C-alpha cells in the first residue's frame, strides 16, 4: 500500500516549508514562489531568496544519508576483500551491498534522485564519481560498529520525524538490526546488544519551530493499532502453546515471550483508548495455522510470528503520533533482531514495496 504523504502545518510566514519543497523537487526554481518572503526587491534585479533553516525531517534525512554512504563504502570494502571460504560471510556482505543502496535511494528527494540519474546517464566531461567517506570501515568489526550507529540514528529519527518519513526510516532501522546480527554471527564478532526498550526511545533533538513534522491520518492509526493488537494477543496464545510442548530453558523462554506479547497488546490498547480507536480484547482461543500444531509447524511458528509482528509494528510507527511510537518502534527492532536467527535474507525495506528507477 503506498505510503501517505502529509504536508507540514503552515508556518507563520507566507512561504513553503523546506521539506515540502524538497519533496516536490522545487528548490531549484523556488524563488518565484517565495517572493512575499524575500524582502525588498530592487528594480532590474532578481529577487534574493534566503531558504529557511532545515526542519527536523531534513536534518535527520541528511545525517542518515551520510551514515548510509559510510556503511555502503564499508560493505564494498568487505566485498573487495572477499572471503570465498565462508558462505555465511559472503552472503551477508552480498546482502549489504545490494540493500544499502536501495535504502539510501528511499531517502532521496525526487530532485536529488533525478540529478543522480542524469549524472549517471550523461556525465559531464572530466566528471569523476564522488569520493567515498573519509572514515570507511576497515574490517567487519568496524562495519558492525557503523551499522550499530546507523541503527541508533534510525531509532532516534523515527521517534521525531513526520509519519511519512518515519515509516521508511523505521524499516531501514529494522533491516539494519537484522543485518548487524547476521554480520556479527558470520564473522564471529561479539554479541550484538539488544535494541532499546520503549522507555529509552526519547526525543534527542530540538525541533525547529519553522518546520515542524507532521503525523499520519487518524484512520491509518486506528487500522494499524487494531491489527497489531490482534497479532500480539494471537502471538501470546501461540507462544503459550509452544511452551506447553517444550521443556527446560526453551519452555522458560517461550513463557517469557508470552508475557512480552501480552504486555505489548495491553500497551497498544492503552494507546488506542487514548486515541479513541478500537481496543481489541484478548480472546480465549486463537486459530493455529493449518489447524494442527505438529512438529513441523512448531519449528517454523516462531519465525512466522516474528515476521508478522515486524511488519505490524512498522505500520504503527508510521501512523502513530510521536509520543506513541516508542512501543512499536522498540518491538519492530526487537523482532528484526530476533528474526536473524531464522532468516538469512530480508527485504531492504520490510513491508514496503520498492520499484527502483529503470536507470539504477
Coordinates of C-alpha atoms in Angstrom, one line a residue:
X1 CA 0.0 0.0 0.0
X2 CA 1.5 3.4 -0.9
X3 CA 2.7 5.4 2.0
X4 CA 0.7 8.5 2.7
X5 CA 2.5 11.8 2.3
X6 CA 1.3 14.6 4.5
X7 CA 2.4 18.2 4.3
X8 CA 3.7 20.1 7.4
X9 CA 1.4 22.6 9.1
X10 CA 1.6 26.0 7.6
X11 CA 4.4 28.2 9.0
X12 CA 3.6 31.6 10.3
X13 CA 5.4 33.3 7.4
X14 CA 3.7 33.1 3.9
X15 CA 6.3 30.7 2.5
X16 CA 6.5 27.0 1.7
X17 CA 8.3 24.7 4.2
X18 CA 11.8 23.5 3.1
X19 CA 10.6 19.9 3.5
X20 CA 7.7 20.5 1.2
X21 CA 10.0 22.0 -1.5
X22 CA 12.4 19.1 -1.2
X23 CA 9.6 16.5 -1.7
X24 CA 8.2 18.4 -4.7
X25 CA 11.7 18.8 -6.2
X26 CA 11.2 22.6 -6.4
X27 CA 14.2 24.0 -4.6
X28 CA 16.0 24.9 -7.8
X29 CA 13.3 27.2 -9.0
X30 CA 11.5 28.2 -5.9
X31 CA 12.4 31.9 -5.9
X32 CA 9.4 32.9 -7.9
X33 CA 7.1 31.1 -5.5
X34 CA 8.5 32.8 -2.4
X35 CA 8.6 36.5 -3.4
X36 CA 6.4 37.6 -0.4
X37 CA 9.1 36.4 2.0
X38 CA 12.1 37.7 0.1
X39 CA 12.3 41.3 1.4
X40 CA 12.7 44.4 -0.8
X41 CA 13.4 43.9 -4.5
X42 CA 15.5 46.4 -6.5
X43 CA 14.2 47.3 -9.9
X44 CA 16.0 45.4 -12.6
X45 CA 17.4 42.9 -10.1
X46 CA 16.3 39.3 -9.4
X47 CA 14.7 38.6 -6.0
X48 CA 17.1 37.4 -3.4
X49 CA 15.9 34.2 -1.8
X50 CA 17.2 33.0 1.6
X51 CA 16.0 29.5 2.2
X52 CA 14.5 28.7 5.6
X53 CA 16.6 26.7 8.0
X54 CA 16.2 22.9 7.6
X55 CA 13.4 21.2 9.5
X56 CA 13.8 18.2 11.7
X57 CA 12.9 15.9 8.8
X58 CA 15.7 17.3 6.6
X59 CA 18.2 17.3 9.5
X60 CA 17.8 13.6 10.2
X61 CA 17.5 12.7 6.5
X62 CA 20.8 14.3 5.6
X63 CA 22.5 12.6 8.6
X64 CA 21.1 9.3 7.6
X65 CA 22.3 9.6 4.1
X66 CA 25.8 10.4 5.3
X67 CA 25.8 7.3 7.6
X68 CA 24.3 5.1 4.8
X69 CA 27.1 6.2 2.5
X70 CA 29.6 5.2 5.1
X71 CA 28.2 1.7 5.6
X72 CA 27.8 1.3 1.8
X73 CA 31.5 2.0 1.4
X74 CA 32.2 -0.4 4.2
X75 CA 30.2 -3.2 2.6
X76 CA 32.0 -2.5 -0.7
X77 CA 35.4 -2.8 1.1
X78 CA 34.3 -6.2 2.6
X79 CA 33.2 -7.4 -0.8
X80 CA 36.6 -6.4 -2.3
X81 CA 38.4 -8.2 0.5
X82 CA 36.4 -11.3 -0.2
X83 CA 36.1 -14.5 1.8
X84 CA 35.0 -17.2 -0.6
X85 CA 35.8 -19.9 2.0
X86 CA 32.8 -18.9 4.2
X87 CA 29.4 -18.9 2.5
X88 CA 27.8 -17.1 5.5
X89 CA 30.2 -14.2 5.3
X90 CA 29.8 -13.9 1.5
X91 CA 26.0 -14.0 1.9
X92 CA 25.7 -11.1 4.4
X93 CA 28.2 -9.0 2.5
X94 CA 26.3 -9.5 -0.7
X95 CA 23.1 -8.7 1.0
X96 CA 24.5 -5.4 2.4
X97 CA 25.9 -4.4 -1.0
X98 CA 22.5 -4.9 -2.6
X99 CA 20.2 -3.5 0.1
X100 CA 22.0 -0.5 1.5
X101 CA 21.9 1.5 -1.9
X102 CA 18.1 0.8 -2.0
X103 CA 17.8 2.2 1.5
X104 CA 19.8 5.3 0.5
X105 CA 17.6 5.9 -2.6
X106 CA 14.5 5.7 -0.5
X107 CA 15.7 8.8 1.4
X108 CA 16.5 10.9 -1.6
X109 CA 14.1 13.7 -2.8
X110 CA 12.8 13.5 -6.3
X111 CA 15.1 16.3 -7.4
X112 CA 18.2 14.6 -5.8
X113 CA 17.3 11.2 -7.4
X114 CA 16.8 12.8 -10.8
X115 CA 20.1 14.6 -10.6
X116 CA 21.9 11.3 -9.8
X117 CA 20.2 9.5 -12.7
X118 CA 21.2 12.3 -15.1
X119 CA 24.8 12.3 -13.9
X120 CA 24.9 8.5 -14.4
X121 CA 23.3 8.6 -17.9
X122 CA 25.2 11.7 -19.2
X123 CA 28.2 12.5 -17.1
X124 CA 29.9 15.9 -17.7
X125 CA 33.3 15.7 -19.4
X126 CA 36.0 15.0 -16.8
X127 CA 33.4 14.3 -14.1
X128 CA 34.6 11.8 -11.5
X129 CA 32.4 9.8 -9.1
X130 CA 32.1 11.3 -5.6
X131 CA 34.9 10.2 -3.2
X132 CA 33.9 7.7 -0.6
X133 CA 33.6 8.8 3.1
X134 CA 37.0 9.5 4.7
X135 CA 36.4 7.0 7.6
X136 CA 35.4 3.9 5.6
X137 CA 35.1 0.9 8.0
X138 CA 38.3 -1.1 7.6
X139 CA 37.0 -4.5 8.5
X140 CA 34.0 -6.4 9.7
X141 CA 34.3 -5.2 13.3
X142 CA 34.3 -1.6 12.2
X143 CA 31.4 -2.2 9.8
X144 CA 29.5 -3.7 12.8
X145 CA 30.1 -0.6 14.8
X146 CA 29.0 1.6 11.8
X147 CA 25.8 -0.5 11.5
X148 CA 25.0 -0.1 15.2
X149 CA 25.5 3.6 14.9
X150 CA 23.1 3.6 11.9
X151 CA 20.5 1.5 13.9
X152 CA 20.7 4.1 16.7
X153 CA 20.3 7.1 14.3
X154 CA 17.3 5.4 12.6
X155 CA 15.7 4.9 16.1
X156 CA 16.2 8.5 17.1
X157 CA 14.9 9.8 13.7
X158 CA 11.8 7.6 13.6
X159 CA 10.8 9.0 17.0
X160 CA 10.8 12.6 15.8
X161 CA 10.2 12.9 12.1
X162 CA 7.0 13.2 10.1
X163 CA 4.9 10.0 9.8
X164 CA 5.5 9.6 6.1
X165 CA 9.3 9.6 6.7
X166 CA 9.1 7.6 10.0
X167 CA 7.8 4.6 8.1
X168 CA 10.8 4.1 5.7
X169 CA 13.3 5.1 8.4
X170 CA 12.0 2.6 10.8
X171 CA 12.0 -0.1 8.1
X172 CA 15.7 0.8 7.4
X173 CA 16.4 0.5 11.1
X174 CA 14.7 -2.9 11.3
X175 CA 16.7 -4.2 8.4
X176 CA 20.0 -2.9 9.9
X177 CA 19.1 -4.5 13.2
X178 CA 18.7 -7.9 11.4
X179 CA 21.8 -7.4 9.3
X180 CA 24.0 -6.5 12.2
X181 CA 23.2 -9.7 13.9
X182 CA 23.9 -11.7 10.7
X183 CA 27.2 -9.9 10.2
X184 CA 28.3 -10.4 13.8
X185 CA 27.4 -14.1 13.6
X186 CA 29.1 -14.7 10.3
X187 CA 32.3 -13.0 11.3
X188 CA 32.3 -14.4 14.8
X189 CA 32.2 -11.0 16.4
X190 CA 30.8 -10.1 19.9
X191 CA 27.1 -10.4 20.6
X192 CA 25.0 -7.6 19.3
X193 CA 23.3 -5.6 22.1
X194 CA 19.5 -5.7 22.1
X195 CA 17.6 -2.8 20.6
X196 CA 16.5 -0.1 23.1
X197 CA 13.4 -0.6 25.2
X198 CA 10.4 1.6 24.6
X199 CA 11.1 3.8 27.6
X200 CA 14.6 4.6 26.4
X201 CA 13.4 5.9 23.0
X202 CA 13.1 9.6 23.7
X203 CA 13.5 12.8 21.6
X204 CA 17.1 13.8 21.4
X205 CA 17.0 16.9 19.1
X206 CA 15.2 20.2 19.2
X207 CA 12.5 20.6 16.6
X208 CA 12.9 23.8 14.6
X209 CA 9.7 25.9 15.0
X210 CA 9.9 27.0 11.4
X211 CA 9.3 23.5 10.0
X212 CA 7.7 21.1 12.5
X213 CA 7.0 17.5 11.5
X214 CA 3.5 16.1 10.8
X215 CA 1.7 12.8 11.6
X216 CA -0.4 10.4 9.7
X217 CA -4.1 10.2 9.2
X218 CA -6.2 9.0 12.2
X219 CA -7.8 6.3 10.1
X220 CA -4.4 4.8 9.4
X221 CA -3.6 4.8 13.1
X222 CA -6.9 3.1 14.0
X223 CA -6.4 0.3 11.4
X224 CA -2.8 -0.4 12.3
X225 CA -3.5 -0.4 16.1
X226 CA -6.4 -2.8 15.8
X227 CA -4.4 -5.2 13.5
X228 CA -1.3 -5.1 15.7
X229 CA -3.2 -5.6 19.0
X230 CA -4.8 -8.7 17.5
X231 CA -1.5 -10.0 16.2
X232 CA 0.2 -9.6 19.6
X233 CA -2.7 -11.3 21.5
X234 CA -2.5 -14.2 19.0
X235 CA 1.3 -14.4 19.3
X236 CA 0.9 -14.7 23.1
X237 CA -1.6 -17.5 22.7
X238 CA 0.6 -19.4 20.2
X239 CA 3.7 -18.9 22.3
X240 CA 1.8 -20.4 25.3
X241 CA 1.0 -23.4 23.1
X242 CA 4.7 -23.7 22.2
X243 CA 5.7 -23.5 25.9
X244 CA 3.3 -26.3 26.7
X245 CA 5.1 -28.7 24.4
X246 CA 8.6 -27.6 25.5
X247 CA 10.8 -28.3 28.5
X248 CA 13.6 -26.6 30.4
X249 CA 15.2 -23.4 29.0
X250 CA 13.1 -23.5 25.9
X251 CA 9.9 -23.6 27.9
X252 CA 11.1 -20.8 30.1
X253 CA 12.0 -18.7 27.0
X254 CA 8.6 -19.2 25.5
X255 CA 6.8 -18.3 28.7
X256 CA 8.7 -15.0 28.9
X257 CA 7.7 -14.2 25.4
X258 CA 4.1 -14.9 26.2
X259 CA 4.3 -12.0 28.7
X260 CA 6.1 -9.8 26.3
X261 CA 3.4 -10.2 23.6
X262 CA 0.6 -9.7 26.1
X263 CA 2.3 -6.7 27.6
X264 CA 2.6 -5.1 24.1
X265 CA -1.0 -5.8 23.3
X266 CA -2.1 -4.2 26.5
X267 CA 0.1 -1.2 25.9
X268 CA -1.3 -0.8 22.4
X269 CA -4.8 -1.0 23.8
X270 CA -4.0 2.0 26.1
X271 CA -2.7 4.0 23.1
X272 CA -5.9 3.0 21.2
X273 CA -8.2 4.0 24.0
X274 CA -6.5 7.4 24.4
X275 CA -6.8 8.0 20.6
X276 CA -10.5 7.0 20.5
X277 CA -9.6 3.9 18.4
X278 CA -10.9 0.3 19.0
X279 CA -9.5 -1.6 21.9
X280 CA -9.1 -5.2 21.0
X281 CA -9.8 -7.6 23.8
X282 CA -7.9 -10.9 24.3
X283 CA -9.8 -14.0 23.1
X284 CA -9.7 -17.3 24.9
X285 CA -8.6 -19.2 21.8
X286 CA -6.9 -18.3 18.5
X287 CA -6.7 -20.5 15.4
X288 CA -3.4 -22.4 14.7
X289 CA -2.1 -22.1 11.2
X290 CA -3.1 -25.2 9.3
X291 CA -5.3 -26.3 12.2
X292 CA -2.7 -28.6 13.9
X293 CA 0.4 -27.6 15.9
X294 CA 2.6 -30.5 14.7
X295 CA 6.4 -30.7 14.9
X296 CA 7.0 -29.1 11.6
X297 CA 4.8 -26.1 12.4
X298 CA 6.2 -25.8 15.9
X299 CA 9.7 -25.4 14.3
X300 CA 8.5 -22.7 11.9
X301 CA 6.0 -20.9 14.1
X302 CA 8.5 -18.6 15.9
X303 CA 9.8 -17.3 12.6
X304 CA 6.3 -16.8 11.2
X305 CA 5.2 -14.8 14.3
X306 CA 8.3 -12.7 14.3
X307 CA 7.9 -11.8 10.6
X308 CA 4.3 -10.8 11.1
X309 CA 4.9 -8.7 14.2
X310 CA 7.8 -6.9 12.5
X311 CA 5.5 -5.7 9.7
X312 CA 2.6 -4.9 12.0
X313 CA 4.7 -2.7 14.3
X314 CA 6.4 -0.8 11.5
X315 CA 3.0 0.2 10.2
X316 CA 2.1 1.6 13.7
X317 CA 5.3 3.6 13.8
X318 CA 4.4 5.3 10.5
X319 CA 0.8 6.1 11.7
X320 CA 1.2 7.0 15.4
X321 CA 1.8 10.4 17.0
X322 CA 5.3 10.9 18.1
X323 CA 4.8 10.1 21.8
X324 CA 3.0 6.8 20.9
X325 CA 5.8 5.4 18.6
X326 CA 8.3 4.0 21.1
X327 CA 6.4 0.8 21.9
X328 CA 6.1 -0.3 18.3
X329 CA 9.5 1.1 17.3
X330 CA 11.2 -1.0 20.0
X331 CA 9.1 -4.0 19.1
X332 CA 9.9 -3.8 15.4
X333 CA 13.6 -3.5 16.1
X334 CA 13.5 -6.4 18.6
X335 CA 11.6 -8.7 16.2
X336 CA 14.0 -7.9 13.4
X337 CA 16.9 -8.7 15.8
X338 CA 15.3 -12.0 16.6
X339 CA 14.5 -12.8 13.0
X340 CA 18.2 -13.0 12.3
X341 CA 18.3 -16.4 14.0
X342 CA 16.0 -17.9 11.4
X343 CA 16.3 -16.0 8.1
X344 CA 19.3 -15.4 6.0
X345 CA 17.6 -12.8 3.8
X346 CA 15.3 -9.8 4.4
X347 CA 14.0 -7.2 2.0
X348 CA 15.7 -3.8 2.1
X349 CA 12.6 -2.0 3.4
X350 CA 10.4 -4.6 5.2
X351 CA 6.7 -4.1 4.5
X352 CA 7.4 -1.5 1.7
X353 CA 7.3 -2.4 -2.0
X354 CA 10.2 -0.7 -3.8
X355 CA 10.3 -0.2 -7.5
X356 CA 13.9 1.1 -8.3
X357 CA 14.2 3.6 -11.2
X358 CA 14.9 2.0 -14.5
X359 CA 18.3 3.6 -14.8
X360 CA 19.5 2.4 -11.4

